[in-house]
mmCIF file of C-alpha atoms in Angstrom:
data_model
loop_
_atom_site.group_PDB
_atom_site.id
_atom_site.type_symbol
_atom_site.label_atom_id
_atom_site.label_comp_id
_atom_site.label_asym_id
_atom_site.label_seq_id
_atom_site.Cartn_x
_atom_site.Cartn_y
_atom_site.Cartn_z
ATOM 1 C CA MET O 280 0.028 0.028 0.134
ATOM 2 C CA LEU O 281 1.637 3.437 -0.531
ATOM 3 C CA THR O 282 1.321 5.995 1.854
ATOM 4 C CA ARG O 283 1.171 9.642 0.454
ATOM 5 C CA VAL O 284 2.905 12.579 2.624
ATOM 6 C CA PRO O 285 1.467 15.757 2.203
ATOM 7 C CA LEU O 286 4.290 17.897 0.606
ATOM 8 C CA ARG O 287 3.927 20.947 3.271
ATOM 9 C CA ALA O 288 4.342 17.696 5.665
ATOM 10 C CA ALA O 289 7.333 16.388 3.948
ATOM 11 C CA ILE O 290 8.747 19.554 3.838
ATOM 12 C CA GLY O 291 8.453 20.252 7.798
ATOM 13 C CA VAL O 292 9.910 17.109 8.416
ATOM 14 C CA ALA O 293 12.595 17.612 6.586
ATOM 15 C CA THR O 294 13.386 21.727 8.065
ATOM 16 C CA THR O 295 13.235 19.123 11.657
ATOM 17 C CA LEU O 296 15.758 16.990 10.660
ATOM 18 C CA LEU O 297 17.695 19.916 9.363
ATOM 19 C CA ALA O 298 17.392 21.778 12.817
ATOM 20 C CA SER O 299 18.475 19.271 14.749
ATOM 21 C CA ALA O 300 21.353 17.925 12.478
ATOM 22 C CA LEU O 301 22.747 21.772 12.816
ATOM 23 C CA ALA O 302 21.763 22.019 16.169
ATOM 24 C CA ALA O 303 24.419 18.914 16.761
ATOM 25 C CA ARG O 304 26.877 20.300 14.811
ATOM 26 C CA ALA O 305 26.701 23.360 16.693
ATOM 27 C CA ASP O 306 26.811 22.005 20.194
ATOM 28 C CA ASP O 307 30.144 20.152 18.989
ATOM 29 C CA ALA O 308 31.853 23.760 18.807
ATOM 30 C CA SER O 309 31.603 26.918 20.515
ATOM 31 C CA PRO O 310 30.889 29.900 18.992
ATOM 32 C CA TRP O 311 34.133 31.495 17.271
ATOM 33 C CA GLN O 312 35.154 34.574 19.907
ATOM 34 C CA ARG O 313 36.931 36.925 17.384
ATOM 35 C CA ASP O 314 38.738 39.890 17.358
ATOM 36 C CA GLY O 315 40.867 41.797 14.691
ATOM 37 C CA HIS O 316 42.975 39.229 13.585
ATOM 38 C CA SER O 317 42.049 36.046 14.985
ATOM 39 C CA ALA O 318 39.140 33.834 16.222
ATOM 40 C CA VAL O 319 39.092 31.125 19.084
ATOM 41 C CA ARG O 320 36.892 28.360 19.929
ATOM 42 C CA LEU O 321 36.512 25.169 22.069
ATOM 43 C CA LEU O 322 35.892 21.612 20.163
ATOM 44 C CA ALA O 323 34.232 18.489 21.622
ATOM 45 C CA GLY O 324 35.077 15.240 20.771
ATOM 46 C CA SER O 325 32.472 12.268 21.774
ATOM 47 C CA ARG O 326 31.138 11.333 24.946
ATOM 48 C CA SER O 327 32.367 8.147 26.259
ATOM 49 C CA GLY O 328 33.751 7.118 29.803
ATOM 50 C CA ALA O 329 35.485 9.563 32.159
ATOM 51 C CA VAL O 330 38.026 10.456 29.752
ATOM 52 C CA LEU O 331 37.607 12.958 26.991
ATOM 53 C CA LEU O 332 39.067 13.888 23.921
ATOM 54 C CA GLY O 333 38.265 18.138 23.086
ATOM 55 C CA GLY O 334 40.222 20.810 21.480
ATOM 56 C CA ILE O 335 41.299 24.681 21.113
ATOM 57 C CA ALA O 336 40.553 25.770 17.237
ATOM 58 C CA PHE O 337 42.681 28.973 16.688
ATOM 59 C CA GLN O 338 42.161 31.289 13.392
ATOM 60 C CA LEU O 339 44.988 33.723 11.982
ATOM 61 C CA GLN O 340 44.706 35.867 9.256
ATOM 62 C CA PRO O 341 47.117 35.834 6.596
ATOM 63 C CA GLY O 342 50.902 36.912 8.220
ATOM 64 C CA TRP O 343 49.847 36.449 11.413
ATOM 65 C CA LYS O 344 51.091 33.753 13.624
ATOM 66 C CA THR O 345 50.447 32.960 17.592
ATOM 67 C CA TYR O 346 53.186 30.886 19.597
ATOM 68 C CA TRP O 347 53.585 27.437 21.287
ATOM 69 C CA ARG O 348 54.147 26.436 24.468
ATOM 70 C CA MET O 349 57.872 27.814 24.529
ATOM 71 C CA PRO O 350 57.943 30.782 22.064
ATOM 72 C CA GLY O 351 61.382 31.417 21.774
ATOM 73 C CA ASP O 352 63.423 34.284 21.316
ATOM 74 C CA SER O 353 60.469 36.364 21.481
ATOM 75 C CA GLY O 354 56.932 35.920 21.793
ATOM 76 C CA VAL O 355 54.166 35.094 24.554
ATOM 77 C CA PRO O 356 53.112 31.801 25.044
ATOM 78 C CA PRO O 357 49.248 31.194 25.558
ATOM 79 C CA ARG O 358 47.610 30.527 28.842
ATOM 80 C CA PHE O 359 44.333 28.507 29.528
ATOM 81 C CA ASP O 360 42.571 28.436 33.293
ATOM 82 C CA PHE O 361 39.565 25.691 33.308
ATOM 83 C CA SER O 362 39.161 26.535 37.179
ATOM 84 C CA LYS O 363 35.813 27.421 36.161
ATOM 85 C CA SER O 364 34.899 24.048 34.453
ATOM 86 C CA GLU O 365 32.043 21.827 35.851
ATOM 87 C CA ASN O 366 32.607 18.184 36.680
ATOM 88 C CA VAL O 367 36.176 18.243 35.016
ATOM 89 C CA GLU O 368 38.872 16.624 37.448
ATOM 90 C CA ALA O 369 41.906 18.157 34.710
ATOM 91 C CA VAL O 370 42.610 19.520 31.415
ATOM 92 C CA THR O 371 45.720 18.572 30.003
ATOM 93 C CA VAL O 372 46.820 20.349 26.801
ATOM 94 C CA MET O 373 48.840 18.589 23.874
ATOM 95 C CA TRP O 374 50.944 20.432 21.398
ATOM 96 C CA PRO O 375 51.078 19.708 17.769
ATOM 97 C CA ALA O 376 54.466 20.376 16.443
ATOM 98 C CA PRO O 377 55.588 23.864 15.736
ATOM 99 C CA LEU O 378 57.317 25.626 13.052
ATOM 100 C CA LYS O 379 60.219 28.214 13.544
ATOM 101 C CA PHE O 380 59.909 31.553 12.223
ATOM 102 C CA ASP O 381 61.919 34.559 12.219
ATOM 103 C CA ASP O 382 61.007 37.375 14.847
ATOM 104 C CA GLY O 383 62.137 40.419 12.850
ATOM 105 C CA ALA O 384 64.632 41.007 15.126
ATOM 106 C CA GLY O 385 67.453 38.864 14.400
ATOM 107 C CA GLY O 386 66.546 35.779 16.255
ATOM 108 C CA HIS O 387 63.309 33.355 15.945
ATOM 109 C CA SER O 388 60.275 32.526 17.620
ATOM 110 C CA ILE O 389 58.676 29.066 17.672
ATOM 111 C CA GLY O 390 54.793 28.479 17.261
ATOM 112 C CA TYR O 391 51.635 28.773 14.659
ATOM 113 C CA HIS O 392 50.046 30.298 11.375
ATOM 114 C CA ASP O 393 46.994 29.840 9.689
ATOM 115 C CA GLN O 394 44.641 27.819 12.164
ATOM 116 C CA ILE O 395 45.637 25.304 14.687
ATOM 117 C CA VAL O 396 44.148 22.816 17.011
ATOM 118 C CA LEU O 397 45.577 21.890 20.168
ATOM 119 C CA PRO O 398 43.754 18.666 21.609
ATOM 120 C CA LEU O 399 42.704 18.597 25.121
ATOM 121 C CA ARG O 400 42.278 15.326 27.218
ATOM 122 C CA ILE O 401 39.452 15.805 29.683
ATOM 123 C CA VAL O 402 38.978 14.156 32.808
ATOM 124 C CA ALA O 403 36.100 13.702 34.290
ATOM 125 C CA LYS O 404 35.193 13.737 38.054
ATOM 126 C CA SER O 405 32.502 11.357 36.988
ATOM 127 C CA ALA O 406 31.698 9.712 33.754
ATOM 128 C CA ASP O 407 27.968 9.445 34.343
ATOM 129 C CA LYS O 408 27.255 13.677 34.900
ATOM 130 C CA PRO O 409 27.419 16.269 32.290
ATOM 131 C CA VAL O 410 30.496 17.986 31.567
ATOM 132 C CA THR O 411 30.826 21.208 30.824
ATOM 133 C CA LEU O 412 34.388 22.706 29.896
ATOM 134 C CA ARG O 413 35.158 27.091 30.784
ATOM 135 C CA ALA O 414 38.351 28.242 29.170
ATOM 136 C CA GLU O 415 39.844 31.852 30.032
ATOM 137 C CA ILE O 416 42.103 31.567 27.301
ATOM 138 C CA ASN O 417 45.104 34.576 26.972
ATOM 139 C CA TYR O 418 47.407 34.594 23.756
ATOM 140 C CA ALA O 419 49.272 36.562 21.640
ATOM 141 C CA VAL O 420 48.960 37.478 17.898
ATOM 142 C CA CYS O 421 51.719 38.673 15.828
ATOM 143 C CA GLU O 422 52.544 40.147 13.213
ATOM 144 C CA LYS O 423 55.806 43.063 13.150
ATOM 145 C CA LEU O 424 53.807 43.607 16.307
ATOM 146 C CA CYS O 425 51.867 42.057 18.882
ATOM 147 C CA ILE O 426 49.065 41.970 19.885
ATOM 148 C CA PRO O 427 47.453 40.399 23.804
ATOM 149 C CA VAL O 428 44.023 38.582 23.270
ATOM 150 C CA GLU O 429 42.055 37.643 25.998
ATOM 151 C CA ALA O 430 38.745 35.155 25.236
ATOM 152 C CA SER O 431 36.092 33.326 27.026
ATOM 153 C CA ALA O 432 34.734 30.098 25.839
ATOM 154 C CA GLU O 433 32.172 27.790 27.653
ATOM 155 C CA LEU O 434 31.099 24.047 25.395
ATOM 156 C CA GLY O 435 29.048 21.128 27.198
ATOM 157 C CA PHE O 436 30.100 17.544 25.862
ATOM 158 C CA ASN O 437 26.695 16.278 25.240
ATOM 159 C CA SER O 438 27.489 13.938 21.346
ATOM 160 C CA VAL O 439 27.708 10.477 21.283
ATOM 161 C CA ALA O 440 29.233 10.676 17.793
ATOM 162 C CA SER O 441 30.483 14.056 17.636
ATOM 163 C CA THR O 442 31.058 15.638 14.235
ATOM 164 C CA GLU O 443 34.373 17.369 15.388
ATOM 165 C CA ASP O 444 35.571 13.436 15.717
ATOM 166 C CA ALA O 445 38.011 13.302 12.799
ATOM 167 C CA ASN O 446 39.251 17.037 13.125
ATOM 168 C CA LEU O 447 40.476 15.940 17.124
ATOM 169 C CA ARG O 448 42.094 13.045 15.903
ATOM 170 C CA ALA O 449 43.811 14.888 12.994
ATOM 171 C CA ALA O 450 44.837 17.277 15.824
ATOM 172 C CA LEU O 451 46.256 14.688 17.686
ATOM 173 C CA ASP O 452 48.104 12.871 14.972
ATOM 174 C CA THR O 453 50.421 16.312 15.150
ATOM 175 C CA VAL O 454 51.616 16.043 18.251
ATOM 176 C CA PRO O 455 54.990 14.311 18.462
ATOM 177 C CA LYS O 456 55.260 11.012 19.343
ATOM 178 C CA PRO O 457 57.208 10.653 23.318
ATOM 179 C CA ALA O 458 60.629 8.904 21.895
ATOM 180 C CA THR O 459 64.010 7.376 23.645
ATOM 181 C CA ILE O 460 67.425 8.672 22.741
ATOM 182 C CA GLY O 461 68.655 6.153 20.613
ATOM 183 C CA ASP O 462 66.120 4.466 19.099
ATOM 184 C CA PRO O 463 66.345 3.104 15.842
ATOM 185 C CA ASN O 464 63.798 5.373 14.198
ATOM 186 C CA PRO O 465 64.631 7.084 10.596
ATOM 187 C CA LEU O 466 64.518 10.201 12.555
ATOM 188 C CA THR O 467 65.959 10.106 15.835
ATOM 189 C CA ILE O 468 68.296 11.910 18.163
ATOM 190 C CA ARG O 469 71.606 9.909 18.562
ATOM 191 C CA ASP O 470 73.794 11.108 20.963
ATOM 192 C CA ILE O 471 73.247 14.418 23.827
ATOM 193 C CA LYS O 472 76.689 15.681 25.381
ATOM 194 C CA ARG O 473 78.404 18.557 26.885
ATOM 195 C CA ASP O 474 81.066 20.645 25.160
ATOM 196 C CA GLY O 475 82.431 22.509 27.901
ATOM 197 C CA ALA O 476 80.581 24.356 30.986
ATOM 198 C CA LYS O 477 78.173 25.998 28.671
ATOM 199 C CA ASN O 478 77.700 23.933 25.196
ATOM 200 C CA VAL O 479 75.294 21.314 24.567
ATOM 201 C CA VAL O 480 75.669 19.270 21.567
ATOM 202 C CA VAL O 481 72.674 17.458 19.983
ATOM 203 C CA ASP O 482 73.294 14.795 17.067
ATOM 204 C CA VAL O 483 70.007 13.900 14.997
ATOM 205 C CA ILE O 484 70.200 11.329 11.958
ATOM 206 C CA VAL O 485 67.770 12.363 9.641
ATOM 207 C CA PRO O 486 66.951 10.646 6.629
ATOM 208 C CA ASP O 487 67.933 11.576 3.461
ATOM 209 C CA GLY O 488 68.861 14.949 5.017
ATOM 210 C CA ARG O 489 65.958 16.400 5.157
ATOM 211 C CA ASN O 490 65.482 20.146 6.958
ATOM 212 C CA VAL O 491 64.344 19.845 10.745
ATOM 213 C CA ASN O 492 64.064 21.745 13.491
ATOM 214 C CA LEU O 493 65.030 21.195 16.914
ATOM 215 C CA PHE O 494 63.945 22.729 20.102
ATOM 216 C CA VAL O 495 64.727 22.797 23.655
ATOM 217 C CA GLU O 496 62.829 23.470 27.019
ATOM 218 C CA GLY O 497 64.455 23.019 30.953
ATOM 219 C CA PRO O 498 62.281 21.637 33.312
ATOM 220 C CA THR O 499 59.894 24.197 34.653
ATOM 221 C CA PRO O 500 58.436 27.378 32.389
ATOM 222 C CA ASP O 501 60.932 29.644 33.855
ATOM 223 C CA TRP O 502 63.608 28.101 32.133
ATOM 224 C CA SER O 503 64.736 30.542 28.843
ATOM 225 C CA LEU O 504 67.017 28.228 27.049
ATOM 226 C CA PRO O 505 68.528 28.782 23.896
ATOM 227 C CA ILE O 506 67.104 27.487 20.274
ATOM 228 C CA PRO O 507 69.377 25.147 18.844
ATOM 229 C CA ALA O 508 70.967 26.141 16.168
ATOM 230 C CA PRO O 509 72.700 24.017 13.025
ATOM 231 C CA VAL O 510 76.385 23.563 13.313
ATOM 232 C CA GLU O 511 78.090 23.444 9.884
ATOM 233 C CA PRO O 512 80.112 20.876 8.623
ATOM 234 C CA SER O 513 77.809 18.167 10.832
ATOM 235 C CA PRO O 514 79.742 14.861 11.067
ATOM 236 C CA PRO O 515 78.375 12.056 8.244
ATOM 237 C CA GLY O 516 75.322 10.784 8.166
ATOM 238 C CA VAL O 517 74.316 13.706 10.863
ATOM 239 C CA LYS O 518 72.896 16.944 11.503
ATOM 240 C CA ARG O 519 74.392 18.424 14.465
ATOM 241 C CA PHE O 520 72.659 21.206 16.849
ATOM 242 C CA SER O 521 74.140 22.983 19.448
ATOM 243 C CA PHE O 522 73.267 25.616 22.494
ATOM 244 C CA GLU O 523 74.232 27.199 25.027
ATOM 245 C CA LEU O 524 73.108 27.362 29.017
ATOM 246 C CA ASP O 525 71.636 30.705 28.706
ATOM 247 C CA GLY O 526 68.399 31.915 30.567
ATOM 248 C CA LEU O 527 68.578 29.917 33.307
ATOM 249 C CA PRO O 528 66.461 31.317 36.388
ATOM 250 C CA PRO O 529 68.265 32.401 39.421
ATOM 251 C CA GLY O 530 70.138 29.371 41.350
ATOM 252 C CA ALA O 531 69.104 26.947 38.751
ATOM 253 C CA LYS O 532 71.760 24.126 38.044
ATOM 254 C CA ALA O 533 72.328 22.812 34.841
ATOM 255 C CA GLU O 534 73.719 19.376 35.936
ATOM 256 C CA GLY O 535 71.417 16.615 36.170
ATOM 257 C CA ALA O 536 68.251 18.751 35.178
ATOM 258 C CA ALA O 537 65.497 17.425 33.152
ATOM 259 C CA LEU O 538 65.281 18.448 29.507
ATOM 260 C CA LYS O 539 62.894 18.091 26.563
ATOM 261 C CA PHE O 540 64.168 18.109 22.922
ATOM 262 C CA THR O 541 61.496 18.093 20.263
ATOM 263 C CA LEU O 542 62.449 17.022 16.694
ATOM 264 C CA VAL O 543 60.381 17.983 14.002
ATOM 265 C CA GLY O 544 60.845 16.650 10.954
ATOM 266 C CA PRO O 545 58.607 16.950 8.219
ATOM 267 C CA GLU O 546 56.358 14.131 8.359
ATOM 268 C CA LYS O 547 56.777 13.097 11.590
ATOM 269 C CA SER O 548 58.031 14.938 14.806
ATOM 270 C CA TYR O 549 59.311 13.228 18.242
ATOM 271 C CA GLU O 550 59.808 14.252 21.970
ATOM 272 C CA PHE O 551 62.972 12.744 24.248
ATOM 273 C CA ASN O 552 63.309 13.418 27.712
ATOM 274 C CA THR O 553 66.585 12.991 28.981
ATOM 275 C CA ASN O 554 68.533 14.395 32.334
ATOM 276 C CA LEU O 555 71.691 16.218 31.404
ATOM 277 C CA GLU O 556 75.102 14.852 32.847
#
């Protein structure tokens, strides 16, 4: 038996379904918070268990950039406050592999341009209760001059199957993977050694001699170690980098300090942790 549905009713049903789909899509991302040169918003992954995947998405106008957690020779790292969130035990910001830029003053800064998503690992206090993420976001956008930006965003985690899952997984894939010095990867740090009282030398194995960047961080954010610079000529099959032990906070000692190295290649990136001898 063929059932005929009046055209007006069919249009009404289709409109309702479309509105529901758009509402669900809107619920997976907070509205863009815009300033003159950038925009920022929160993204929510699928709701499953007590550990959730979210993100902070940035859009930057052409020619403008923002900074990594360690900004380099100049710049301001982003700061995030999630303390006003509901049913959230902890939030961990994960950082995609950054780029190195000329800072216009003879040095280099480290960060991102165009658009970037910082993945968030969110631990709920209770897996069966609603989760609302609230973020106070402070960052800087720079062209020739830097402009500070403050934004507030709020987003609930409600979707069983979020429309942002693919974006968040893609962002997670760009976060450098943990590695150990001497790993047999095609791209790896082979050796880290002291060269005199203040100089550190890092030997990197790079496939096909491709361009790579190396960044180093101290055990706390108040360490401001310089960006390792390539050494020419390097030994055969190796790209050598070096940096001086400058920028230590007052009273800090280099011996035994826990350093983090981020090795950024054209396709893969890795993080290495070591204690300086």
